[in-house]
PDB file of C-alpha atoms and ligand atoms in Angstrom:
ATOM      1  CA  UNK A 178     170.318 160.771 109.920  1.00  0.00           C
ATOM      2  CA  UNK A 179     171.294 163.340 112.803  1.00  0.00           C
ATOM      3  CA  UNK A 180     167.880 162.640 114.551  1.00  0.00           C
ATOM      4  CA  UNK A 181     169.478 162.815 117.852  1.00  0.00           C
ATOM      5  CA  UNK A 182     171.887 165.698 117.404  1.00  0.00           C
ATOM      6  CA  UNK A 183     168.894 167.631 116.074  1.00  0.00           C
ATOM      7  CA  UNK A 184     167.272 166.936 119.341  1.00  0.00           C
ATOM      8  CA  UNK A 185     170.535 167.855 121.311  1.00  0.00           C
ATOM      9  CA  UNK A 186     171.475 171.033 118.994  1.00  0.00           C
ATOM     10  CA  UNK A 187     167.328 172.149 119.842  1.00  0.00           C
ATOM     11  CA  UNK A 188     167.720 171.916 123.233  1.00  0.00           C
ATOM     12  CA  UNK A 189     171.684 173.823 123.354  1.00  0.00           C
ATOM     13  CA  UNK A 190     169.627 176.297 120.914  1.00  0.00           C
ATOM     14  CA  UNK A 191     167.597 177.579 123.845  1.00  0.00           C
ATOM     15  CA  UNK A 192     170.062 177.579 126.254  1.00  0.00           C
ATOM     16  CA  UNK A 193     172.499 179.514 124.109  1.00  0.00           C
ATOM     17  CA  UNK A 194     170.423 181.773 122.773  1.00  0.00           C
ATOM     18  CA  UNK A 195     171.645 180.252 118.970  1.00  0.00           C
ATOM     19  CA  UNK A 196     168.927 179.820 116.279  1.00  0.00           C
ATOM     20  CA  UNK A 197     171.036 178.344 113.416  1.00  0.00           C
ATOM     21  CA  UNK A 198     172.867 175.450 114.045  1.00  0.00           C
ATOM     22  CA  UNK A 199     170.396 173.293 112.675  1.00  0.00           C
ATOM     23  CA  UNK A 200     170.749 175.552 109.180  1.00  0.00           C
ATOM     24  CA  UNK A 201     174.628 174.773 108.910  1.00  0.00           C
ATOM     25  CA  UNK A 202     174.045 171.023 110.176  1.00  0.00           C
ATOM     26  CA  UNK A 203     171.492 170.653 107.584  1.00  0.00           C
ATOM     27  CA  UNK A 204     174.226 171.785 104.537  1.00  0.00           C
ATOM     28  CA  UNK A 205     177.295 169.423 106.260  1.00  0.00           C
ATOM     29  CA  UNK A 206     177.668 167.150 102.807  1.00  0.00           C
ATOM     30  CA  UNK A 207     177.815 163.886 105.277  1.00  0.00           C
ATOM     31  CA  UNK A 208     180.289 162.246 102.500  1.00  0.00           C
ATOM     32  CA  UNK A 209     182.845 165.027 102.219  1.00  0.00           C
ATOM     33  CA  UNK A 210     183.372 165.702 106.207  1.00  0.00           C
ATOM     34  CA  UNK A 211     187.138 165.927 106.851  1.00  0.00           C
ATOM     35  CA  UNK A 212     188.895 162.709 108.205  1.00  0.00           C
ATOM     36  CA  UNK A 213     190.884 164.572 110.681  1.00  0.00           C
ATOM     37  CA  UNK A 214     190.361 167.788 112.765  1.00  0.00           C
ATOM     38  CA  UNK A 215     192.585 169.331 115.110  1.00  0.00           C
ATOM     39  CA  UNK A 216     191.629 172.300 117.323  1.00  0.00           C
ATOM     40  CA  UNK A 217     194.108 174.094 119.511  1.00  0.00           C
ATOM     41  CA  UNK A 218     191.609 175.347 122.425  1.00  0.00           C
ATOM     42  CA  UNK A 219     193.053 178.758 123.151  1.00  0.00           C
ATOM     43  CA  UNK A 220     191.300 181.786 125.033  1.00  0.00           C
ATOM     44  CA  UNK A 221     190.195 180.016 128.116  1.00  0.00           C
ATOM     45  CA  UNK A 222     192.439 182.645 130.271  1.00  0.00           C
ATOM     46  CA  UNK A 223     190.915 185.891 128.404  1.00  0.00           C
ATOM     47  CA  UNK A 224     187.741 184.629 128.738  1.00  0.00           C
ATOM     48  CA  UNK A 225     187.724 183.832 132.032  1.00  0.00           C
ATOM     49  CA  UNK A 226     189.614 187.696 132.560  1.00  0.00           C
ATOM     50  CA  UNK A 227     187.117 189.644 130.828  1.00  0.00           C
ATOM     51  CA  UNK A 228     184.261 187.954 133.695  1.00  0.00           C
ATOM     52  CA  UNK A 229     186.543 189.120 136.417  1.00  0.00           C
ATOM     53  CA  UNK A 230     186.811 185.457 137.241  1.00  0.00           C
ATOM     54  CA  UNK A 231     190.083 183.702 137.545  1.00  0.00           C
ATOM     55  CA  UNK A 232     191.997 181.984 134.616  1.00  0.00           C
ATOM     56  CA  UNK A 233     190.716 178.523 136.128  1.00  0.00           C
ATOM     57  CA  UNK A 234     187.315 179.755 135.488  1.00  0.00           C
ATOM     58  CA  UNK A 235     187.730 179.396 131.914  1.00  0.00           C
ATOM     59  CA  UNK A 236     189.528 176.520 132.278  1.00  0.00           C
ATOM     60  CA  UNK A 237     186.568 174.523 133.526  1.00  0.00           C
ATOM     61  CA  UNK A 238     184.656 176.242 130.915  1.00  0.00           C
ATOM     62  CA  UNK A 239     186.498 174.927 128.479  1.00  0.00           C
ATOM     63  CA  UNK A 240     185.885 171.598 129.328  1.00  0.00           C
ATOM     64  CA  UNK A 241     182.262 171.793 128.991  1.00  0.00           C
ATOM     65  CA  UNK A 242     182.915 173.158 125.395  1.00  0.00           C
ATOM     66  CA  UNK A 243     185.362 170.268 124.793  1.00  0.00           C
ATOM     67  CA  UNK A 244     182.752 167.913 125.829  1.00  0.00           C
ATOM     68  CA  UNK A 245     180.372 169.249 123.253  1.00  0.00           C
ATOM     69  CA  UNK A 246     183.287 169.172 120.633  1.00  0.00           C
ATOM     70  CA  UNK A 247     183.613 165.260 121.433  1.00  0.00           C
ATOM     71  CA  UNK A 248     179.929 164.534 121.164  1.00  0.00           C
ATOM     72  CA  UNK A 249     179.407 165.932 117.826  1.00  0.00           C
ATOM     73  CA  UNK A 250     182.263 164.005 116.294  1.00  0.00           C
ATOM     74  CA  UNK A 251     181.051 161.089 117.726  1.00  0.00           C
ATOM     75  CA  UNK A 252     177.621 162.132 115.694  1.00  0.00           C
ATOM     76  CA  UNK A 253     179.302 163.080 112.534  1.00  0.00           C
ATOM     77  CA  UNK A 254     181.334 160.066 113.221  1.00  0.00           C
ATOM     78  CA  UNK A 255     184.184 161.633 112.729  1.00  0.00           C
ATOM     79  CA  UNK A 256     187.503 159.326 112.145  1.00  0.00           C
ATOM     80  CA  UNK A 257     190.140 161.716 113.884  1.00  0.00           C
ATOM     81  CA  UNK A 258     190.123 164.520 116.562  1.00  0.00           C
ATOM     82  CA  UNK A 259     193.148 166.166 117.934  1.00  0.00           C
ATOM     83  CA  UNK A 260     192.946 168.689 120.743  1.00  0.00           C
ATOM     84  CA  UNK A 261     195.990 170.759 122.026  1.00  0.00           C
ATOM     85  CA  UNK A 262     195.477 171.117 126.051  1.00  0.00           C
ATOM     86  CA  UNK A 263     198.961 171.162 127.204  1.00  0.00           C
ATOM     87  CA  UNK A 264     202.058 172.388 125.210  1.00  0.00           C
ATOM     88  CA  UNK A 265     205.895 171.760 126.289  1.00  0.00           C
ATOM     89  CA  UNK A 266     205.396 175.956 126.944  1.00  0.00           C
ATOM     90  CA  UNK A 267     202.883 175.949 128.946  1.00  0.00           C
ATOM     91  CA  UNK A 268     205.325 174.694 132.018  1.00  0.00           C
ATOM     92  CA  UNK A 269     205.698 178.130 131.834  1.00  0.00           C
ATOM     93  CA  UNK A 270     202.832 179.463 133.730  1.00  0.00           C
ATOM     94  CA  UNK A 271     202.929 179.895 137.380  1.00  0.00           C
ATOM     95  CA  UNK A 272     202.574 176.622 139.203  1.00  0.00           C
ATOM     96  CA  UNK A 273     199.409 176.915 140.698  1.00  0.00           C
ATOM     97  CA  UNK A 274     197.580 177.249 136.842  1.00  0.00           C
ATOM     98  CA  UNK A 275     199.833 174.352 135.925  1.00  0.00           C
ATOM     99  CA  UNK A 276     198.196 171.942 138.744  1.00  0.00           C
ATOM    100  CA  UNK A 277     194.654 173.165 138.026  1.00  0.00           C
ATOM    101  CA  UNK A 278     195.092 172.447 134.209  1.00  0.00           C
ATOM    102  CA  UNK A 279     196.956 168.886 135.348  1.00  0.00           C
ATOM    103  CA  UNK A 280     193.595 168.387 138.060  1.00  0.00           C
ATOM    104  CA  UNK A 281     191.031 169.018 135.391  1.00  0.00           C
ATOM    105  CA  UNK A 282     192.622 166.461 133.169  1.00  0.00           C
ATOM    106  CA  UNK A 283     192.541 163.800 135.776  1.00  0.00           C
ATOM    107  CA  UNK A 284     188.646 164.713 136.716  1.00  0.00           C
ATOM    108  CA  UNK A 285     187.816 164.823 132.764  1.00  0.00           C
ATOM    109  CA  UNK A 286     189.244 161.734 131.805  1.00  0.00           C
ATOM    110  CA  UNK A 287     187.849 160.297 135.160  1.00  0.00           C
ATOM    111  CA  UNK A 288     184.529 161.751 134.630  1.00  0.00           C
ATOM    112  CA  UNK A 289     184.241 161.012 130.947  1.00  0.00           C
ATOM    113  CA  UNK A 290     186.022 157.658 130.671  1.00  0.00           C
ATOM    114  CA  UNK A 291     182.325 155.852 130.771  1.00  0.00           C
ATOM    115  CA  UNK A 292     180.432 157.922 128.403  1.00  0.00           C
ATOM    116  CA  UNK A 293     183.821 157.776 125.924  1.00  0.00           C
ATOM    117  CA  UNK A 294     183.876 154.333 126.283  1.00  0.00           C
ATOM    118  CA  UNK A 295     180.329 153.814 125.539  1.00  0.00           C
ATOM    119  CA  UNK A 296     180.669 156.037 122.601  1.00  0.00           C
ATOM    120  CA  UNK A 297     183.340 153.514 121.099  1.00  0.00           C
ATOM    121  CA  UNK A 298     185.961 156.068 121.548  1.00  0.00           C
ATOM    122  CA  UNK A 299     189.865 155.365 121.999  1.00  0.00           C
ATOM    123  CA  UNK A 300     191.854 157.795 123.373  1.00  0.00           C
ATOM    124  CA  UNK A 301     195.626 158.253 122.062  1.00  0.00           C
ATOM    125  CA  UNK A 302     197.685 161.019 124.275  1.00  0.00           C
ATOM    126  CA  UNK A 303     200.285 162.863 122.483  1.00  0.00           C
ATOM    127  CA  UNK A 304     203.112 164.196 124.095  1.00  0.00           C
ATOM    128  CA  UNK A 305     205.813 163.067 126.162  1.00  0.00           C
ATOM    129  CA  UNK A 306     203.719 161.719 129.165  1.00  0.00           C
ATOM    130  CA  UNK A 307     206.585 160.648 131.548  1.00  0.00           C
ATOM    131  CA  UNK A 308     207.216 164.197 132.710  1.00  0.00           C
ATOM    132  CA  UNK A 309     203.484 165.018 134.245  1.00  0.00           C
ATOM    133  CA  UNK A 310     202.550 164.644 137.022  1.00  0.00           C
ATOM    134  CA  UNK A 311     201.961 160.682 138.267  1.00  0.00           C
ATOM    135  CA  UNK A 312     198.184 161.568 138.957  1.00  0.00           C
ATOM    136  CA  UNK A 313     197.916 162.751 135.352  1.00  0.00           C
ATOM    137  CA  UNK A 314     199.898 159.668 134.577  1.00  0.00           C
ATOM    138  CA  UNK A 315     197.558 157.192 135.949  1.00  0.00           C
ATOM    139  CA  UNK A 316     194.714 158.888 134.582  1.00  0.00           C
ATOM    140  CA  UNK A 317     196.417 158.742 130.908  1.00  0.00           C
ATOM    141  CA  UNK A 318     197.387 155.252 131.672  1.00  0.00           C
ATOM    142  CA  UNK A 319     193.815 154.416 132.202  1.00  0.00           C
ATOM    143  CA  UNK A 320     191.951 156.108 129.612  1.00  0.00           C
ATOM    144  CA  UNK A 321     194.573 154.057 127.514  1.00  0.00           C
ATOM    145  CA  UNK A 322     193.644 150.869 129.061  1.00  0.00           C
ATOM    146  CA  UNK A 323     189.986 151.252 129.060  1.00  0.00           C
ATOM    147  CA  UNK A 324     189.692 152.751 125.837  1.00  0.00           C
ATOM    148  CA  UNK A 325     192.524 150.667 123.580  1.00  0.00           C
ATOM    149  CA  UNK A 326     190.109 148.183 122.116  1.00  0.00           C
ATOM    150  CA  UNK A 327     187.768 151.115 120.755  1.00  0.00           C
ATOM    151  CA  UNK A 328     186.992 151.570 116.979  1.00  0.00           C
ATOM    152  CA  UNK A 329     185.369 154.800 116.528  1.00  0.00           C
ATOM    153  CA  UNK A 330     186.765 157.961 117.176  1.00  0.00           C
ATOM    154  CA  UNK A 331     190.111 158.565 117.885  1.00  0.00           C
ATOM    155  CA  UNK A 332     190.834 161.351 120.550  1.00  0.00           C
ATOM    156  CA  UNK A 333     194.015 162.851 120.170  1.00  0.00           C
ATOM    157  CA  UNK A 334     194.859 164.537 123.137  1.00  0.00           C
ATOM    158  CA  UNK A 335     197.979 166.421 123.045  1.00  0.00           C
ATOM    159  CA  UNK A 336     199.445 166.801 126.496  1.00  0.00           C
ATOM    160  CA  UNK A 337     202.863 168.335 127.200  1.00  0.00           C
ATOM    161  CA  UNK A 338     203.646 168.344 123.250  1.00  0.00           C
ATOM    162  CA  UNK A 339     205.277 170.546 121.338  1.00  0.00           C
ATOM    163  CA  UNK A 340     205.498 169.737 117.314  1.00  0.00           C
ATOM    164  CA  UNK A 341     209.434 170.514 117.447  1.00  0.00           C
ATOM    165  CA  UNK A 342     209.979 168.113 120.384  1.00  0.00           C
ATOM    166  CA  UNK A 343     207.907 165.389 118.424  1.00  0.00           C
ATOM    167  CA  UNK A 344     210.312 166.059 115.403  1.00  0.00           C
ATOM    168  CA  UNK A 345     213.572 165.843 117.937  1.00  0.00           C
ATOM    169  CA  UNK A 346     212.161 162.368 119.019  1.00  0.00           C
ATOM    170  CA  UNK A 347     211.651 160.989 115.386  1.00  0.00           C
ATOM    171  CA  UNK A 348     214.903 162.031 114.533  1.00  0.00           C
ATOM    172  CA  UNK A 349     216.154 160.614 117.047  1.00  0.00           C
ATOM    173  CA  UNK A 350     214.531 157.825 117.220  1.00  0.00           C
ATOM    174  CA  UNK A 351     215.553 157.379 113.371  1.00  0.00           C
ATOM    175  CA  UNK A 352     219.304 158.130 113.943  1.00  0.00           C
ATOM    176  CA  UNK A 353     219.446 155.399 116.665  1.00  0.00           C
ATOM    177  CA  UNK A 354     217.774 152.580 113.846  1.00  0.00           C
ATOM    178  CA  UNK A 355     220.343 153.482 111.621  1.00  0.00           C
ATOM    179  CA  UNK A 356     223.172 153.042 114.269  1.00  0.00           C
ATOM    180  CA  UNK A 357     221.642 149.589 114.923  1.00  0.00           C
ATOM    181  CA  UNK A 358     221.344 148.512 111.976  1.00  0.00           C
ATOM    182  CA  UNK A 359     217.330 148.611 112.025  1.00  0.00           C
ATOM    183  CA  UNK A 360     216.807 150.934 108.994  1.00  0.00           C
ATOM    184  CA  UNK A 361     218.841 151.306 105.514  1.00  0.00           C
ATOM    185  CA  UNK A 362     219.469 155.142 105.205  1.00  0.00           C
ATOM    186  CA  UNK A 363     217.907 154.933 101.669  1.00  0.00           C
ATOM    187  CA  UNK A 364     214.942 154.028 103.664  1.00  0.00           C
ATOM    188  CA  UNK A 365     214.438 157.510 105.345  1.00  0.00           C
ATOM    189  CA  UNK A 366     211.359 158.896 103.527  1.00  0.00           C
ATOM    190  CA  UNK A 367     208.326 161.665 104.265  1.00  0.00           C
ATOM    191  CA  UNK A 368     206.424 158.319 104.775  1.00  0.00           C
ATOM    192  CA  UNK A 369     209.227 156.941 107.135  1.00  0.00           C
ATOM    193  CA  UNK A 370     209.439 160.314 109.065  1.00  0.00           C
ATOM    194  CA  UNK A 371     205.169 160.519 109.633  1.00  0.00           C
ATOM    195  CA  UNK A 372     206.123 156.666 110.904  1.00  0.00           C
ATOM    196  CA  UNK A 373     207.785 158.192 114.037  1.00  0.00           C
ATOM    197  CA  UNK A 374     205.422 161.097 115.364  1.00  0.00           C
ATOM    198  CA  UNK A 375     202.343 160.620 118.046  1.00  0.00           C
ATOM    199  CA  UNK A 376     200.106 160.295 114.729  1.00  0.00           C
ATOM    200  CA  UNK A 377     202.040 157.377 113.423  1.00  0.00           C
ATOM    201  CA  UNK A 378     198.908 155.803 111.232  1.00  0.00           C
ATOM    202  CA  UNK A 379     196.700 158.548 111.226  1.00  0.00           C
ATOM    203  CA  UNK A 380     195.951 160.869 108.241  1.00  0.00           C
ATOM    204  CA  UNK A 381     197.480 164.895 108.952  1.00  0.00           C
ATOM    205  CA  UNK A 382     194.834 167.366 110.216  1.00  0.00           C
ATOM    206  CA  UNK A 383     192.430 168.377 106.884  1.00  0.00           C
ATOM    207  CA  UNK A 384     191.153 171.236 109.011  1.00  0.00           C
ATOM    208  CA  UNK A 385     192.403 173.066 112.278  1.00  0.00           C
ATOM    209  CA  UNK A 386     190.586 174.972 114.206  1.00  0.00           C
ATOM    210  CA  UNK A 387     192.251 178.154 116.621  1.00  0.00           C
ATOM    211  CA  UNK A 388     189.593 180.437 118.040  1.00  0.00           C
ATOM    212  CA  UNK A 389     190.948 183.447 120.514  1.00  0.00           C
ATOM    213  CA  UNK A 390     191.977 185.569 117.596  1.00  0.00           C
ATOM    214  CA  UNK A 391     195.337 184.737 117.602  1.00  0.00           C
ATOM    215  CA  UNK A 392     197.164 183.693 114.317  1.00  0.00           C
ATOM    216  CA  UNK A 393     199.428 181.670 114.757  1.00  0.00           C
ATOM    217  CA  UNK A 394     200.453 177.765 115.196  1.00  0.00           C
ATOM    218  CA  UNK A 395     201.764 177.710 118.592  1.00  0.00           C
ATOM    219  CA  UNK A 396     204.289 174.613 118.054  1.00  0.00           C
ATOM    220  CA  UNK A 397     201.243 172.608 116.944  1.00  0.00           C
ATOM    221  CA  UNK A 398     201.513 169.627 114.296  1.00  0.00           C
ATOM    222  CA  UNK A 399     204.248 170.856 112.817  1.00  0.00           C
ATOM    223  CA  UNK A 400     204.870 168.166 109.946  1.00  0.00           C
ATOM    224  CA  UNK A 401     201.058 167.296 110.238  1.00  0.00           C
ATOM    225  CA  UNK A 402     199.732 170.557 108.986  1.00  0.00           C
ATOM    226  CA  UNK A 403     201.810 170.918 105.591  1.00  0.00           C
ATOM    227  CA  UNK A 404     198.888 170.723 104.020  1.00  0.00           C
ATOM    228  CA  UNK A 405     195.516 171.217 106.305  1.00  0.00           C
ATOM    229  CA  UNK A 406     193.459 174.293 105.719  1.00  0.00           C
ATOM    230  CA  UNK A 407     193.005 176.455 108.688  1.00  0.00           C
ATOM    231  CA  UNK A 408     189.505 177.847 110.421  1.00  0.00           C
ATOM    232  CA  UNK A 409     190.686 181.055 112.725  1.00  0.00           C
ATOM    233  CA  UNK A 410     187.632 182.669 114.828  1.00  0.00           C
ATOM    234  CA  UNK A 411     187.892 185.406 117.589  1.00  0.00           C
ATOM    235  CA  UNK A 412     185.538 183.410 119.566  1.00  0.00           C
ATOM    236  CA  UNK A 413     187.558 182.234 123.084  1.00  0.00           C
ATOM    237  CA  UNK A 414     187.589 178.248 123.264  1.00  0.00           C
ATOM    238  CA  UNK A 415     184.878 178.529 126.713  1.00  0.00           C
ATOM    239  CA  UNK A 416     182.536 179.683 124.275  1.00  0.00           C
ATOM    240  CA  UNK A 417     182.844 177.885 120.659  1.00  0.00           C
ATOM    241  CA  UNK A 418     179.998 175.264 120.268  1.00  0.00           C
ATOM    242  CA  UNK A 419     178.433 172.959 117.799  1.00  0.00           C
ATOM    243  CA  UNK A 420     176.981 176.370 116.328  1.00  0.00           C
ATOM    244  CA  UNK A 421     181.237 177.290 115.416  1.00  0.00           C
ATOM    245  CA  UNK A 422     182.192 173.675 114.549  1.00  0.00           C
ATOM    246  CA  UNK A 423     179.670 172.938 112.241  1.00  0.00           C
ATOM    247  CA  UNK A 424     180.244 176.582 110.603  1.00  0.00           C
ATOM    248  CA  UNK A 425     184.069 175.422 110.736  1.00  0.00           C
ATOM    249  CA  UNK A 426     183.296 172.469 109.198  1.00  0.00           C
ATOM    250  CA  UNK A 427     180.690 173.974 106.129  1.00  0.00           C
ATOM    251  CA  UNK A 428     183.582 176.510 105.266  1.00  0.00           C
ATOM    252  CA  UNK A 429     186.080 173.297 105.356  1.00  0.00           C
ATOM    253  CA  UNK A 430     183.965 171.945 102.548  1.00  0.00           C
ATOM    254  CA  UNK A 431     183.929 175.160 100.448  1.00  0.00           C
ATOM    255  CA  UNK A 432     187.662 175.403 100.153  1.00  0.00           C
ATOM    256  CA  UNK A 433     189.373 174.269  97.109  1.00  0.00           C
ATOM    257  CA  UNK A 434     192.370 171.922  98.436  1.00  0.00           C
ATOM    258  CA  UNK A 435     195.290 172.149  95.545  1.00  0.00           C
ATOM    259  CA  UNK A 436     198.506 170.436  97.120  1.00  0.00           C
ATOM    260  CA  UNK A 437     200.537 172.263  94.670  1.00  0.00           C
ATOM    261  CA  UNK A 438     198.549 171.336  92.119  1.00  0.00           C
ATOM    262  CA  UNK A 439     196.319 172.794  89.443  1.00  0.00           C
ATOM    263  CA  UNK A 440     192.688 171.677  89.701  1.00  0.00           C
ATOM    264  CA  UNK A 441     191.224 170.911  86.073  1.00  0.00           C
ATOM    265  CA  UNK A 442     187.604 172.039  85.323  1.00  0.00           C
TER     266      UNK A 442
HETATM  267  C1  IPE B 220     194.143 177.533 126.560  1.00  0.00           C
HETATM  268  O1  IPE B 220     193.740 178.725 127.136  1.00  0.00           O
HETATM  269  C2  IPE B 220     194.439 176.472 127.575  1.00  0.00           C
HETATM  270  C3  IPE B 220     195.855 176.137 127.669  1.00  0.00           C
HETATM  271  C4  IPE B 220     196.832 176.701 127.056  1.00  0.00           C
HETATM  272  C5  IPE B 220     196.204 175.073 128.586  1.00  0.00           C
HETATM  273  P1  IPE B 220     194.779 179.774 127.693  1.00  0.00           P
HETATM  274  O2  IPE B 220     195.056 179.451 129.107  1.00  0.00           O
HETATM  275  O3  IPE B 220     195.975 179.855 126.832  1.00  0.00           O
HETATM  276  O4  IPE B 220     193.940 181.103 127.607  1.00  0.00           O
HETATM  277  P2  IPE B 220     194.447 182.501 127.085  1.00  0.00           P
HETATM  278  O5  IPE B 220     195.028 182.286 125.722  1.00  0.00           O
HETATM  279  O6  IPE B 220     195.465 182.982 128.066  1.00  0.00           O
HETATM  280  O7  IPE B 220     193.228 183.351 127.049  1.00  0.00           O
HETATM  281  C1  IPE B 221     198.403 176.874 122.734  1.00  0.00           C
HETATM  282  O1  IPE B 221     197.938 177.933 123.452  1.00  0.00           O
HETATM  283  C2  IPE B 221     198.465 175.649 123.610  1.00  0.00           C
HETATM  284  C3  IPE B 221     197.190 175.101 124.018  1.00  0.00           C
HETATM  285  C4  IPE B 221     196.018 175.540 123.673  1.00  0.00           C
HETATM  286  C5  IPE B 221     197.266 173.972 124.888  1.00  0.00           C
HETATM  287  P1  IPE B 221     198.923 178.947 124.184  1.00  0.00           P
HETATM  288  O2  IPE B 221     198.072 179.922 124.879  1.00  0.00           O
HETATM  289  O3  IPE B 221     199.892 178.195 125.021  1.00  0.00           O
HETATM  290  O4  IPE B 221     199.699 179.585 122.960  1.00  0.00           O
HETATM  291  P2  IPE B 221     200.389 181.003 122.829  1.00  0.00           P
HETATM  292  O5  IPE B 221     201.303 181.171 124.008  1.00  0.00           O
HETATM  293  O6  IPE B 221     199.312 182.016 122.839  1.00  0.00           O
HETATM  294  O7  IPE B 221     201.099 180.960 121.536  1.00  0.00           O
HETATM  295 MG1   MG B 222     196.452 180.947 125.202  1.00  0.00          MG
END
């Protein structure tokens, strides 16, 4: 069934100097594999730091390690994949880091576009795209284009979002039905609320992912994660691989998901 990520996975196994992914691929219970994953790729900076290379180092590292992140959910066919790569806080960083971050995007999606394409991949940007930069812009606008009639996996990528700006916009958004007339108030439900976010349709995150070693959410998916269960690792995001998803993804399937609820044995 994973033939070819077996081959791919044997090969990385050299290179990395990893002799297990195979093991943890091998227990993945194909049937049970989450329909969503989100991963916030943090660390890129530290890791970069600790070479005594600049934070744009580990940038560009981190897109290799997205890459790989892509191409085994395209294996597993996964349904859903969210990744985090710009927040509304990251304006925050000097300028320069803030163009290289906005460059790599544009070469990525440039780069990639083809293979995602051929991999039956649609991508879906989150975020309020009208304030980057109009390179950035064009580059979302055609990974949209190119992508939209795709039916495999869809590639959240969350650029310039923040989960309490998202909530501001539904609200909004909601408030200004109800002034025209558009929506009954009685109609303003969980259901009609989910209706207005970047994930309208989609099912929330079962599992995110943070390596870095930080704790924390990071104005990530704030409504979305209510109920996902969380995979924290102090590995930096240049260096997580197929090795730390599929281990991500094995302890996903050992957890006992309640809701609330009582499970009955
Ligand atoms: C994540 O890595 C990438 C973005 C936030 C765009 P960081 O740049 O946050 O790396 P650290 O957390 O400083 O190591
Ligand atoms: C979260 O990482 C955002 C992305 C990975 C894009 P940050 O590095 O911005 O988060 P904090 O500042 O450590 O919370
Ligand atoms: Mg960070």
């Amino acid at each position: 069934m994973f033939k070819r990520l077996r081959g791919i996975l044997r090969k990385g196994n050299v290179k990395d100097g990893i002799d297990n992914s195979e093991d943890y691929l091998e227990k993945l219970d194909i049937a049970r594999l989450p329909a969503h994953v989100a991963i916030i790729m943090d660390g890129n900076g530290r890791w970069a730091i600790k070479r005594g290379m600049p934070r744009s180092f580990g940038h560009r590292a981190g897109v290799k390690a997205l890459r790989q992140i892509v191409e085994a959910s395209v294996e597993l066919k996964l349904k859903h994949l969210t990744v985090y790569a710009f927040s509304t806080e990251n304006w925050k960083r000097p300028r320069e880091e803030v163009n290289i971050l906005m460059n790599l995007l544009v070469e990525y999606l440039h780069k990639e576009i083809e293979s995602l394409c051929e991999n039956n991949v649609k991508i879906n940007p989150m975020g309020i795209i009208s304030e980057l930069p109009q390179h950035a812009r064009d580059a979302v606008a055609m990974a949209i284009e190119r992508s939209k009639n795709n039916t495999g996996l869809c590639f959240n990528i969350a650029l310039n979002y923040g989960g309490r700006t998202e909530l501001l916009m539904a609200v909004k958004e909601i408030g200004q039905k109800l002034l025209n007339g558009e929506l009954e108030f009685a109609k303003i439900d969980e259901q009609a609320i989910a209706n207005h976010l970047f994930t309208a349709g989609q099912p929330d995150p079962d599992l995110l992912i943070r390596p870095s070693g930080d704790y924390r959410v990071s104005n990530f998916l704030l409504w979305q994660l209510a109920y996902t269960e969380f995979w924290l690792t102090d590995t930096m995001w240049p260096d997580f691989n197929k090795t730390e998803f599929f281990k991500a993804l094995l302890d996903y399937q050992r957890r006992e998901r309640r809701y609330g609820g009582l499970l009955h044995k």
